[in-house]
Tab-separated table of C-alpha atoms in Angstrom:
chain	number	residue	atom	x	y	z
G	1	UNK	CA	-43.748	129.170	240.573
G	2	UNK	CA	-46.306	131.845	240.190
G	3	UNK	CA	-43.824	134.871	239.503
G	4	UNK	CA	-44.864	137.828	236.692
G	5	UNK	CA	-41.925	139.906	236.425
G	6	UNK	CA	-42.693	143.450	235.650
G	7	UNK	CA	-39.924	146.345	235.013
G	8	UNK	CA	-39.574	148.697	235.807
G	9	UNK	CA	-40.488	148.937	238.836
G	10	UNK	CA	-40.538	152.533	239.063
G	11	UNK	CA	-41.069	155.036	235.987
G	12	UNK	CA	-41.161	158.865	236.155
G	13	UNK	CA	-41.935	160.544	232.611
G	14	UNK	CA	-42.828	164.029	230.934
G	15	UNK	CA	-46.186	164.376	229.151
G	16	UNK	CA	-44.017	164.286	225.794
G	17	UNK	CA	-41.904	161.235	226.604
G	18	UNK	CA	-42.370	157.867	225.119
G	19	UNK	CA	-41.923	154.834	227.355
G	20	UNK	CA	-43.111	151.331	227.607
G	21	UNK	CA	-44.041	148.745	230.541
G	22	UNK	CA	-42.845	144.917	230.415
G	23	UNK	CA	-44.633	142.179	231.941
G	24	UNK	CA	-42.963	138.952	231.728
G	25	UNK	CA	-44.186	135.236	232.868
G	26	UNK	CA	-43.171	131.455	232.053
G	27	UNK	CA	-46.060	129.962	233.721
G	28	UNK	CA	-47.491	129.080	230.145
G	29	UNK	CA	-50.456	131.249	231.315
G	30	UNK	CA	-52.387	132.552	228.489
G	31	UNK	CA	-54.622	135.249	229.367
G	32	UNK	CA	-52.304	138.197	230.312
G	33	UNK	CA	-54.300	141.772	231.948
G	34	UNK	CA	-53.262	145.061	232.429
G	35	UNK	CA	-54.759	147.048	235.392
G	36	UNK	CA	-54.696	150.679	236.730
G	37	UNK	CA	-54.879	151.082	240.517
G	38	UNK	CA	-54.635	154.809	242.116
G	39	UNK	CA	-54.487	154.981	245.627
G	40	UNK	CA	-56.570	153.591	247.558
G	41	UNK	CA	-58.963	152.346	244.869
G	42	UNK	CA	-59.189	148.834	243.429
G	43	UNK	CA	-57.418	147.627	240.445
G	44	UNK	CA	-59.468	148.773	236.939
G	45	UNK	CA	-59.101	146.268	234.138
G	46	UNK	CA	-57.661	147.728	231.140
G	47	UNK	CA	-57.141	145.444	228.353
G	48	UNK	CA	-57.058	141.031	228.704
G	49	UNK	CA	-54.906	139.640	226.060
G	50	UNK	CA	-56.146	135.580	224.840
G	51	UNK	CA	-53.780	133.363	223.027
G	52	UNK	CA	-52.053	136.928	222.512
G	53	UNK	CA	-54.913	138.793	220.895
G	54	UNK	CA	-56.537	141.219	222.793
G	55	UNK	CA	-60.002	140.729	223.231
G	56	UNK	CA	-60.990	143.318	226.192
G	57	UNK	CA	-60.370	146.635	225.829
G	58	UNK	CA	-62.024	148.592	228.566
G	59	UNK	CA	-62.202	152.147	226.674
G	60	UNK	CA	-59.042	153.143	227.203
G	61	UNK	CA	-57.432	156.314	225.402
G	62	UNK	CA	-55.491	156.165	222.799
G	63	UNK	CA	-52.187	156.891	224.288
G	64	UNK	CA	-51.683	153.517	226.264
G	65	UNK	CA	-50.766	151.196	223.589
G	66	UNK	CA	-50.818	147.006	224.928
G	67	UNK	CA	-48.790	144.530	222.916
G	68	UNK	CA	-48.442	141.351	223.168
G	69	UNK	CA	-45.313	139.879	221.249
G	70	UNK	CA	-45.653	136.181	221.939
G	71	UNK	CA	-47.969	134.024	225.279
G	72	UNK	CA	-45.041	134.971	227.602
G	73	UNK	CA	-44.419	138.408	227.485
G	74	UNK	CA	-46.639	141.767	227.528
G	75	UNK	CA	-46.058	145.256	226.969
G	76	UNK	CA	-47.860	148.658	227.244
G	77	UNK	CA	-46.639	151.790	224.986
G	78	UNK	CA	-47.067	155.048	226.866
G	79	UNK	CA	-47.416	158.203	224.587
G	80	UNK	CA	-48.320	161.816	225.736
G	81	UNK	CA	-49.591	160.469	228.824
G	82	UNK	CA	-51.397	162.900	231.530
G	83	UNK	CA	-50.300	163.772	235.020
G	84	UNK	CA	-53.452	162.109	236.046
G	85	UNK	CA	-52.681	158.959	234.505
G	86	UNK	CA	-50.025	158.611	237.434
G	87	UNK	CA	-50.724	155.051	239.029
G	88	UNK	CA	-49.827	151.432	239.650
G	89	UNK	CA	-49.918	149.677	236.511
G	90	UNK	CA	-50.557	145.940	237.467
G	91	UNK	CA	-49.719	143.356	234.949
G	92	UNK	CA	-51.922	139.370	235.722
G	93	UNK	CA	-52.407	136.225	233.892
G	94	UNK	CA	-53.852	133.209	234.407
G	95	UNK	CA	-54.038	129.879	233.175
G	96	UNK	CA	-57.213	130.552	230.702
G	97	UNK	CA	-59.783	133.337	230.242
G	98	UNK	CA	-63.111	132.105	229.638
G	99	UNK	CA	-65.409	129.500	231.381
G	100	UNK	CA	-64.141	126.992	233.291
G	101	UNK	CA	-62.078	127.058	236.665
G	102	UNK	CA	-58.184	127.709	235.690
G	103	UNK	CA	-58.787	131.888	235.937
G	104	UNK	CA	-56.800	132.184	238.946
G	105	UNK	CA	-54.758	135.623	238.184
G	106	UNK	CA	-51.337	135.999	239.986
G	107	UNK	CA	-50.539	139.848	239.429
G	108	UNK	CA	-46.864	141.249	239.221
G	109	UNK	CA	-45.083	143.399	241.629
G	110	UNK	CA	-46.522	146.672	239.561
G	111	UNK	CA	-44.740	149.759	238.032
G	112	UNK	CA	-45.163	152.733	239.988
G	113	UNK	CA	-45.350	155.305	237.414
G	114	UNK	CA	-45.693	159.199	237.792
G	115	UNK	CA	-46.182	162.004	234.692
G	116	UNK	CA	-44.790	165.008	235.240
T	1	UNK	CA	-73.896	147.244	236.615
T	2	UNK	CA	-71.752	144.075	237.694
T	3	UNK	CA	-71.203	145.272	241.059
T	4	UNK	CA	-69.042	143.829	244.127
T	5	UNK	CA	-69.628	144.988	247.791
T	6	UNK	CA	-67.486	145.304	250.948
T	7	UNK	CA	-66.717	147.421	253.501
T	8	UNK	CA	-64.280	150.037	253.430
T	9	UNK	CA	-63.420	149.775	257.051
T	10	UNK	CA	-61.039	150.000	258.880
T	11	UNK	CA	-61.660	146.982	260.748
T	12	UNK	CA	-59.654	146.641	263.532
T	13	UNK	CA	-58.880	143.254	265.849
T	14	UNK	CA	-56.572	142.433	268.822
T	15	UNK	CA	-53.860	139.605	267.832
T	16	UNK	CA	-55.162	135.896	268.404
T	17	UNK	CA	-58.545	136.903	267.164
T	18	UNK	CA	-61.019	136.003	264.277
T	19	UNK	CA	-61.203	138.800	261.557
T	20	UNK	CA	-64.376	138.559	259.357
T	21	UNK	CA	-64.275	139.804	256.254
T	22	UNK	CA	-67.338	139.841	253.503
T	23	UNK	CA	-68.375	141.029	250.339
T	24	UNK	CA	-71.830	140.447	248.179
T	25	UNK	CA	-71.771	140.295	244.648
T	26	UNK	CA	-74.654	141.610	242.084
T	27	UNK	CA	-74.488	138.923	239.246
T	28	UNK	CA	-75.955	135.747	239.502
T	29	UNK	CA	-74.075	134.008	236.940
T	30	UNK	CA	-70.737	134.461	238.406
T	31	UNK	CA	-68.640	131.552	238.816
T	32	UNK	CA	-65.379	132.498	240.514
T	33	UNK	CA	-64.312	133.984	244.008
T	34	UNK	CA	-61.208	135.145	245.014
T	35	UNK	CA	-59.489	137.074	247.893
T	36	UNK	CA	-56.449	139.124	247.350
T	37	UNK	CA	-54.491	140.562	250.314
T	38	UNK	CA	-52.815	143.942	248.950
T	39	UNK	CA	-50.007	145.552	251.641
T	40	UNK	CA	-49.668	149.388	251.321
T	41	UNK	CA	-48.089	150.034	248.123
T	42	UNK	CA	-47.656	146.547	246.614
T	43	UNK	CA	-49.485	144.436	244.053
T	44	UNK	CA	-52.181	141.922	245.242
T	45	UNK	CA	-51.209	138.706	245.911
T	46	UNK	CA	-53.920	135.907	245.845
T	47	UNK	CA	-54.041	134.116	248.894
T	48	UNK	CA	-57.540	132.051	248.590
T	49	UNK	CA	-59.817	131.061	245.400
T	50	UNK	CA	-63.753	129.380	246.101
T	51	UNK	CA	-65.364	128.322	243.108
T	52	UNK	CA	-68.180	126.233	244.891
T	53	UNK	CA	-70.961	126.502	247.666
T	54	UNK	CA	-69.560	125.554	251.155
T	55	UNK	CA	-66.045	126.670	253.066
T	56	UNK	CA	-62.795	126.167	251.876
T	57	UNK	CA	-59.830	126.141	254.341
T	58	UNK	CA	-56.697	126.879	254.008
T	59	UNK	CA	-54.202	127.164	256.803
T	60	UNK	CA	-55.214	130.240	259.549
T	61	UNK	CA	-57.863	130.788	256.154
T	62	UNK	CA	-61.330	129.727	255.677
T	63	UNK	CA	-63.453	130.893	252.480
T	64	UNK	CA	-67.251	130.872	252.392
T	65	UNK	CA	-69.201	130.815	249.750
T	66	UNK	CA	-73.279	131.136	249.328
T	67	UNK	CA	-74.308	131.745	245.770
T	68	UNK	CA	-77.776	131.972	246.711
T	69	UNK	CA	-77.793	134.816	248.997
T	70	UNK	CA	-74.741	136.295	245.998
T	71	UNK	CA	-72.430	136.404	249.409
T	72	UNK	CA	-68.233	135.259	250.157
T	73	UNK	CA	-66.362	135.820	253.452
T	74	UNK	CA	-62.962	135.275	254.179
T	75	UNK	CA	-62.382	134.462	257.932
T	76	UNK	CA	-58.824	134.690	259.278
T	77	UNK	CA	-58.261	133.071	262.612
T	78	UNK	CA	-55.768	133.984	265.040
T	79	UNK	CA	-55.069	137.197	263.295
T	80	UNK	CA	-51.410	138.295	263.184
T	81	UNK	CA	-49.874	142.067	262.785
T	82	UNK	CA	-48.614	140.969	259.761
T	83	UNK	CA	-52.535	140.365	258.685
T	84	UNK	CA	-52.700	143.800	258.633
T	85	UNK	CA	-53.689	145.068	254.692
T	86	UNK	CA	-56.453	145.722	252.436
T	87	UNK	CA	-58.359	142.606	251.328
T	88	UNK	CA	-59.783	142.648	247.874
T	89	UNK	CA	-62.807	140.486	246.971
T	90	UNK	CA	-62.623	140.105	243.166
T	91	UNK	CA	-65.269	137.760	241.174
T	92	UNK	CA	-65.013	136.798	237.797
T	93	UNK	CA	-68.167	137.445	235.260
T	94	UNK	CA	-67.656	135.310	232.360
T	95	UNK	CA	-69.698	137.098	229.156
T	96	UNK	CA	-69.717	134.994	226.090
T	97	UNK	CA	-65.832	133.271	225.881
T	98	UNK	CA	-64.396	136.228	227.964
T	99	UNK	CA	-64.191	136.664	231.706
T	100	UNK	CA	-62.384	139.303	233.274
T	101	UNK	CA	-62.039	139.960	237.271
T	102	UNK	CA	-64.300	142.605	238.975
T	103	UNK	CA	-62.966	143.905	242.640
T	104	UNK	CA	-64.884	145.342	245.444
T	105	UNK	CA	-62.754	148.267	246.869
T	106	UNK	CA	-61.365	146.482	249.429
T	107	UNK	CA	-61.232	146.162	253.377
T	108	UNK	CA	-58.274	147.347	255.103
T	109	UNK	CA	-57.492	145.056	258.474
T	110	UNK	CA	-55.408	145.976	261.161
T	111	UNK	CA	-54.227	143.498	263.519
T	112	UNK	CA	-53.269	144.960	266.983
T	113	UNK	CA	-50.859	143.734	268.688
């Protein structure tokens, strides 16, 4: 089984709203990503969570807010968010992060979101 | 700048076929290739991971890698419509403990029927 569940699946918000992404998997995967993908581009790493404590953070603002509450689940906070943060959010893990060859990422099925 | 290369296309081939796809990478110390196959508006799903020099086959898929000349194909014999998608070459860069996944921006196959 290789499944990361993500809901929703579909989010539409206001630039004043308050929402948050889940990303759920029971692999036993420890290193957990989220990545941005707008059309037609590749996925953009955002943060990597390790033994659930983030240790990438690619410079992103302030208002997306990861959590990671224990090794199975992940969350991002979304606060004052931008129309032109509208995108794919892609949740992965993998087995490790790190050397070594267990970094196979299996990514979730995405939440579509779109600020209005 | 860790940088990953393919072509955009599209790159188009009749069914029954062999679709070649390729992608160069910029740092030598990178460890770990993958190929994700991403239809139009869902998530990538991995279909093939190469980790050493030499092919790797699986089923209608055959991954090359040569670390030398910093280069991984994917080859997909007899190409179905259902091949059609974007292909995403993603290598990992490992800096320190960490390692994170860099993409190219993908080649988008069409299969013709």
């Amino acid at each position: 089984d290789t499944e990361v569940t993500q809901t929703p699946k579909h989010l539409v918000m206001g630039m004043t709203n308050k929402k948050s992404l889940k990303c759920e998997q029971h692999m036993g995967h420890r290193a957990m990503y989220w990545y941005k993908q707008k059309a037609k581009k590749p996925p953009e790493l955002m943060f990597v969570y390790s033994y659930e404590k983030l240790s990438i953070n690619e410079s992103v603002p302030s208002r997306f807010s990861p959590e990671c509450p224990n090794s199975s689940l992940l969350n991002l906070h979304l606060h004052a968010l931008q129309p032109e943060d509208s995108a794919l959010y892609l949740c992965a893990s993998s087995q490790a992060q790190g050397l070594g060859l267990n970094t196979e990422a299996f990514f979730g099925q995405g939440t579509r979101l779109t600020v209005v | 700048q860790k940088e990953v290369e393919q072509n955009s296309g599209p790159l188009s081939v009749p069914e029954g076929a062999i679709a070649s796809l390729n992608c160069t990478y910029s740092d030598r110390g990178s460890q770990s290739f993958f190929w994700y196959r991403q239809y139009s508006g869902k998530s990538p799903e991995l279909i093939m991971s190469i980790y050493s020099n030499g092919d790797k086959e699986d089923g209608r898929f055959t991954a090359q890698l040569n670390k030398a000349s910093q280069y991984v194909s994917l080859l997909i014999r007899d190409s179905q419509p259902s091949d059609s998608a974007t292909y995403l070459c993603a290598v990992a860069h490992y800096g320190g403990s960490q390692g994170n996944l860099i993409f190219g921006k993908g080649t988008k196959l069409s299969v013709k029927p």
